[in-house]
Amino acid sequence: MEHADVIPLAYKFGGLLVVLHVAGLAVTGSHIAAHVVPQFVGFLAFAYMGVMAWTDGMHGRLGIASDVYAAAPAFGVAACTFQIPFQLYELACAALVKRLRGKSFEMVIHHALSLTLASMAVNKGMYFFYGTYFFGLSEFSSIPLAFVDLFKMFPDLKKKYAAANEAVRPFFAVIFLVVRSVYWPLVSYHFWVASLAHWPSDALEVTTFCVVNVLLTGLQGYWTYLILIGLYKIATGDPTSHDVDKID
């Protein structure tokens, strides 16, 4: 599937996110509550597309497909393309809800950088192979995260489903450490090998992707640090274990 074939579907995906948000707003009267379902739908979609594509032999091609224009399965192309409307939606929500921006606007930076990369990838038809992981498979960790945030944002639910809240937090932490903290650097290494081999062709795009990869890898490191603190607090029974910053 060519990326041009996915663009009409991406428009529909963006429209779905907006419709779900408007419906949620009508029911709850709150933008932060209305954001829950569209975000979760996005996470599910990207995780599904990423897993389906990556398990189609893509891990075995790391180090072999050392080309920024290496082909990706249809689900991988879709994961990259669908990120454009998703990140636009997330930025709009961050503009409306202070809590969704992060304490230091790290979430706004994250969404803006992801939008920039997805837009450049679709415009040039490049980095779809590596984008399948960064835009698709890595979102697998965001599925349990959605429940972590749900309980964090809505204390009544947290109190009502205390056991579920306690179970999902370490589960999310383990998934994040495996999918992002460990596997992200491995994919990034091969991403850099392909990028440097392609240089100086497409210099603007390659430079942008490499710089942003460094920044986003730094964010993964920051979030890993927060998660390890949280796991330590859970293991030691620290009552402040619920105070770890929001990770997204």
Short mmCIF file of C-alpha atoms in Angstrom, two decimals:
data_model
loop_
_atom_site.label_atom_id
_atom_site.label_comp_id
_atom_site.label_asym_id
_atom_site.label_seq_id
_atom_site.Cartn_x
_atom_site.Cartn_y
_atom_site.Cartn_z
CA MET A 1 0.00 0.00 0.00
CA GLU A 2 1.41 3.39 -1.01
CA HIS A 3 1.22 6.18 1.53
CA ALA A 4 -0.98 8.21 -0.83
CA ASP A 5 -3.61 5.46 -0.57
CA VAL A 6 -3.69 5.79 3.22
CA ILE A 7 -4.24 9.56 3.34
CA PRO A 8 -8.05 9.44 2.79
CA LEU A 9 -8.26 6.91 5.63
CA ALA A 10 -6.20 9.23 7.83
CA TYR A 11 -8.71 12.03 7.25
CA LYS A 12 -11.50 9.69 8.35
CA PHE A 13 -9.50 8.64 11.40
CA GLY A 14 -9.05 12.28 12.38
CA GLY A 15 -12.76 12.88 11.88
CA LEU A 16 -13.53 9.90 14.12
CA LEU A 17 -11.39 11.35 16.90
CA VAL A 18 -13.23 14.67 16.70
CA VAL A 19 -16.66 13.02 16.64
CA LEU A 20 -15.78 10.90 19.67
CA HIS A 21 -14.51 13.96 21.52
CA VAL A 22 -17.60 16.03 20.74
CA ALA A 23 -19.83 13.16 21.84
CA GLY A 24 -17.86 12.76 25.05
CA LEU A 25 -18.01 16.50 25.71
CA ALA A 26 -21.79 16.46 25.27
CA VAL A 27 -22.09 13.65 27.82
CA THR A 28 -19.53 14.76 30.40
CA GLY A 29 -19.24 18.51 29.88
CA SER A 30 -15.47 18.20 30.33
CA HIS A 31 -12.73 18.29 27.71
CA ILE A 32 -10.41 16.16 29.81
CA ALA A 33 -13.07 13.48 30.19
CA ALA A 34 -13.98 13.72 26.50
CA HIS A 35 -10.32 13.15 25.64
CA VAL A 36 -10.20 9.68 27.25
CA VAL A 37 -12.00 7.63 24.57
CA PRO A 38 -10.44 9.21 21.45
CA GLN A 39 -6.96 8.88 22.92
CA PHE A 40 -7.57 5.24 23.83
CA VAL A 41 -8.91 4.52 20.34
CA GLY A 42 -5.74 6.05 18.92
CA PHE A 43 -3.50 3.98 21.19
CA LEU A 44 -5.34 0.80 20.26
CA ALA A 45 -5.14 1.57 16.55
CA PHE A 46 -1.41 2.35 16.58
CA ALA A 47 -0.56 -0.62 18.78
CA TYR A 48 -2.55 -2.97 16.56
CA MET A 49 -1.01 -1.63 13.36
CA GLY A 50 2.48 -1.67 14.86
CA VAL A 51 2.24 -5.21 16.20
CA MET A 52 0.70 -6.54 12.98
CA ALA A 53 3.43 -4.93 10.88
CA TRP A 54 6.39 -5.65 13.18
CA THR A 55 5.50 -9.32 13.59
CA ASP A 56 5.47 -9.58 9.79
CA GLY A 57 9.23 -10.20 9.86
CA MET A 58 10.33 -6.62 10.53
CA HIS A 59 12.44 -7.41 13.60
CA GLY A 60 14.49 -9.82 11.50
CA ARG A 61 15.09 -7.10 8.94
CA LEU A 62 16.73 -4.73 11.44
CA GLY A 63 20.24 -4.20 10.21
CA ILE A 64 19.35 -5.58 6.80
CA ALA A 65 16.84 -2.94 5.72
CA SER A 66 19.41 -0.20 6.31
CA ASP A 67 17.77 2.33 4.02
CA VAL A 68 15.63 5.31 4.97
CA TYR A 69 13.35 4.35 2.07
CA ALA A 70 13.09 0.70 3.16
CA ALA A 71 9.60 -0.65 2.57
CA ALA A 72 7.17 -1.32 5.38
CA PRO A 73 3.99 -3.40 5.47
CA ALA A 74 0.70 -1.62 4.84
CA PHE A 75 -0.03 -1.41 8.56
CA GLY A 76 3.33 0.28 9.10
CA VAL A 77 2.61 2.91 6.46
CA ALA A 78 -0.81 3.47 8.02
CA ALA A 79 0.65 3.87 11.52
CA CYS A 80 2.95 6.65 10.29
CA THR A 81 0.22 8.42 8.33
CA PHE A 82 -2.48 8.21 11.00
CA GLN A 83 -0.12 9.91 13.44
CA ILE A 84 -0.71 13.23 11.67
CA PRO A 85 -4.39 13.63 12.61
CA PHE A 86 -3.78 12.00 15.99
CA GLN A 87 -1.03 14.45 16.97
CA LEU A 88 -3.08 17.38 15.70
CA TYR A 89 -5.92 16.20 17.91
CA GLU A 90 -3.60 15.82 20.90
CA LEU A 91 -2.18 19.31 20.41
CA ALA A 92 -5.69 20.76 20.24
CA CYS A 93 -6.59 18.99 23.48
CA ALA A 94 -3.39 20.23 25.13
CA ALA A 95 -4.35 23.78 24.15
CA LEU A 96 -7.71 23.28 25.85
CA VAL A 97 -6.60 21.36 28.95
CA LYS A 98 -3.60 22.48 30.99
CA ARG A 99 -3.07 19.06 32.53
CA LEU A 100 -2.55 17.49 29.11
CA ARG A 101 0.44 19.77 28.43
CA GLY A 102 2.70 18.19 31.05
CA LYS A 103 4.30 20.00 33.96
CA SER A 104 7.04 21.43 31.77
CA PHE A 105 5.13 21.38 28.47
CA GLU A 106 6.89 18.10 27.69
CA MET A 107 3.72 16.65 26.20
CA VAL A 108 3.27 19.60 23.86
CA ILE A 109 6.88 19.13 22.74
CA HIS A 110 6.32 15.40 22.31
CA HIS A 111 3.20 15.89 20.17
CA ALA A 112 4.77 18.66 18.10
CA LEU A 113 7.88 16.63 17.36
CA SER A 114 5.86 13.52 16.50
CA LEU A 115 3.68 15.58 14.17
CA THR A 116 6.75 17.02 12.46
CA LEU A 117 8.27 13.59 11.84
CA ALA A 118 5.03 12.00 10.65
CA SER A 119 4.40 14.88 8.25
CA MET A 120 7.89 14.70 6.78
CA ALA A 121 7.71 10.91 6.48
CA VAL A 122 4.45 11.03 4.56
CA ASN A 123 5.56 13.96 2.41
CA LYS A 124 8.78 12.22 1.32
CA GLY A 125 7.68 8.60 1.62
CA MET A 126 10.67 7.86 3.84
CA TYR A 127 11.39 6.27 7.23
CA PHE A 128 8.23 4.13 7.08
CA PHE A 129 10.24 1.07 8.17
CA TYR A 130 11.49 2.69 11.36
CA GLY A 131 8.29 4.68 11.78
CA THR A 132 6.44 1.38 12.09
CA TYR A 133 8.14 0.91 15.44
CA PHE A 134 8.30 4.53 16.63
CA PHE A 135 4.74 5.40 15.58
CA GLY A 136 3.15 1.98 15.93
CA LEU A 137 4.69 -0.74 18.05
CA SER A 138 5.96 1.63 20.75
CA GLU A 139 2.36 2.71 21.40
CA PHE A 140 1.66 -0.76 22.80
CA SER A 141 2.85 0.57 26.15
CA SER A 142 0.29 3.36 25.92
CA ILE A 143 -2.65 0.96 26.28
CA PRO A 144 -2.10 0.22 29.99
CA LEU A 145 -0.95 3.82 30.39
CA ALA A 146 -4.41 4.98 29.37
CA PHE A 147 -5.84 3.19 32.42
CA VAL A 148 -3.11 4.58 34.67
CA ASP A 149 -4.03 8.10 33.57
CA LEU A 150 -7.75 7.38 33.82
CA PHE A 151 -7.44 6.47 37.49
CA LYS A 152 -5.09 9.37 38.09
CA MET A 153 -7.44 11.94 36.55
CA PHE A 154 -10.64 10.59 38.07
CA PRO A 155 -10.16 9.84 41.80
CA ASP A 156 -13.68 8.41 42.16
CA LEU A 157 -12.87 5.68 39.64
CA LYS A 158 -9.55 5.08 41.36
CA LYS A 159 -11.33 4.58 44.67
CA LYS A 160 -14.06 2.38 43.17
CA TYR A 161 -11.61 0.16 41.27
CA ALA A 162 -8.68 0.24 43.69
CA ALA A 163 -7.51 -3.28 42.88
CA ALA A 164 -7.45 -2.60 39.14
CA ASN A 165 -5.54 0.62 39.73
CA GLU A 166 -2.91 -1.15 41.80
CA ALA A 167 -2.54 -3.92 39.21
CA VAL A 168 -2.30 -1.81 36.07
CA ARG A 169 0.48 0.49 37.26
CA PRO A 170 3.30 -2.10 37.58
CA PHE A 171 1.96 -3.84 34.46
CA PHE A 172 2.33 -0.60 32.50
CA ALA A 173 5.80 -0.05 33.95
CA VAL A 174 7.06 -3.46 32.83
CA ILE A 175 5.59 -3.08 29.32
CA PHE A 176 7.14 0.39 28.99
CA LEU A 177 10.56 -0.81 30.14
CA VAL A 178 10.55 -3.65 27.60
CA VAL A 179 8.98 -1.89 24.61
CA ARG A 180 10.56 1.55 25.04
CA SER A 181 13.40 1.61 27.53
CA VAL A 182 15.10 -1.50 26.09
CA TYR A 183 13.87 -1.90 22.52
CA TRP A 184 13.76 1.80 21.57
CA PRO A 185 17.57 2.23 21.72
CA LEU A 186 18.05 -0.90 19.61
CA VAL A 187 15.76 0.36 16.85
CA SER A 188 17.29 3.83 17.16
CA TYR A 189 20.77 2.39 16.57
CA HIS A 190 19.70 0.84 13.26
CA PHE A 191 17.79 4.02 12.43
CA TRP A 192 21.02 5.99 12.84
CA VAL A 193 23.01 3.52 10.73
CA ALA A 194 20.50 3.90 7.90
CA SER A 195 20.39 7.69 8.30
CA LEU A 196 24.15 8.18 8.24
CA ALA A 197 24.47 5.86 5.25
CA HIS A 198 21.92 7.99 3.37
CA TRP A 199 23.57 11.32 4.25
CA PRO A 200 23.94 13.85 2.62
CA SER A 201 20.95 12.98 0.42
CA ASP A 202 17.68 14.41 1.77
CA ALA A 203 19.83 16.39 4.19
CA LEU A 204 16.98 18.44 5.70
CA GLU A 205 14.80 15.42 6.39
CA VAL A 206 17.62 13.20 7.67
CA THR A 207 18.94 15.93 9.96
CA THR A 208 15.48 16.66 11.33
CA PHE A 209 14.74 13.00 11.97
CA CYS A 210 18.08 12.45 13.71
CA VAL A 211 17.79 15.54 15.91
CA VAL A 212 14.23 14.69 16.91
CA ASN A 213 15.23 11.09 17.58
CA VAL A 214 17.78 12.35 20.08
CA LEU A 215 15.16 14.53 21.76
CA LEU A 216 12.52 11.80 21.88
CA THR A 217 15.08 9.28 23.12
CA GLY A 218 15.87 11.73 25.89
CA LEU A 219 12.16 11.80 26.77
CA GLN A 220 12.12 8.00 26.93
CA GLY A 221 15.05 8.18 29.33
CA TYR A 222 13.25 10.76 31.48
CA TRP A 223 10.08 8.66 31.59
CA THR A 224 12.14 5.54 32.36
CA TYR A 225 13.64 7.38 35.31
CA LEU A 226 10.16 8.28 36.60
CA ILE A 227 8.94 4.71 36.15
CA LEU A 228 11.89 3.22 38.02
CA ILE A 229 11.22 5.63 40.88
CA GLY A 230 7.58 4.57 40.86
CA LEU A 231 8.44 0.86 40.86
CA TYR A 232 10.85 1.38 43.75
CA LYS A 233 8.15 3.17 45.73
CA ILE A 234 5.64 0.41 45.00
CA ALA A 235 8.14 -2.26 46.03
CA THR A 236 8.94 -0.48 49.30
CA GLY A 237 5.32 0.39 50.08
CA ASP A 238 5.99 4.12 49.84
CA PRO A 239 2.61 5.91 50.12
CA THR A 240 3.82 8.58 47.68
CA SER A 241 4.06 6.01 44.85
CA HIS A 242 0.95 7.55 43.29
CA ASP A 243 2.64 10.94 43.02
CA VAL A 244 4.92 10.04 40.09
CA ASP A 245 4.48 12.48 37.22
CA LYS A 246 2.17 11.70 34.32
CA ILE A 247 3.90 9.74 31.59
CA ASP A 248 2.51 9.66 28.06
#
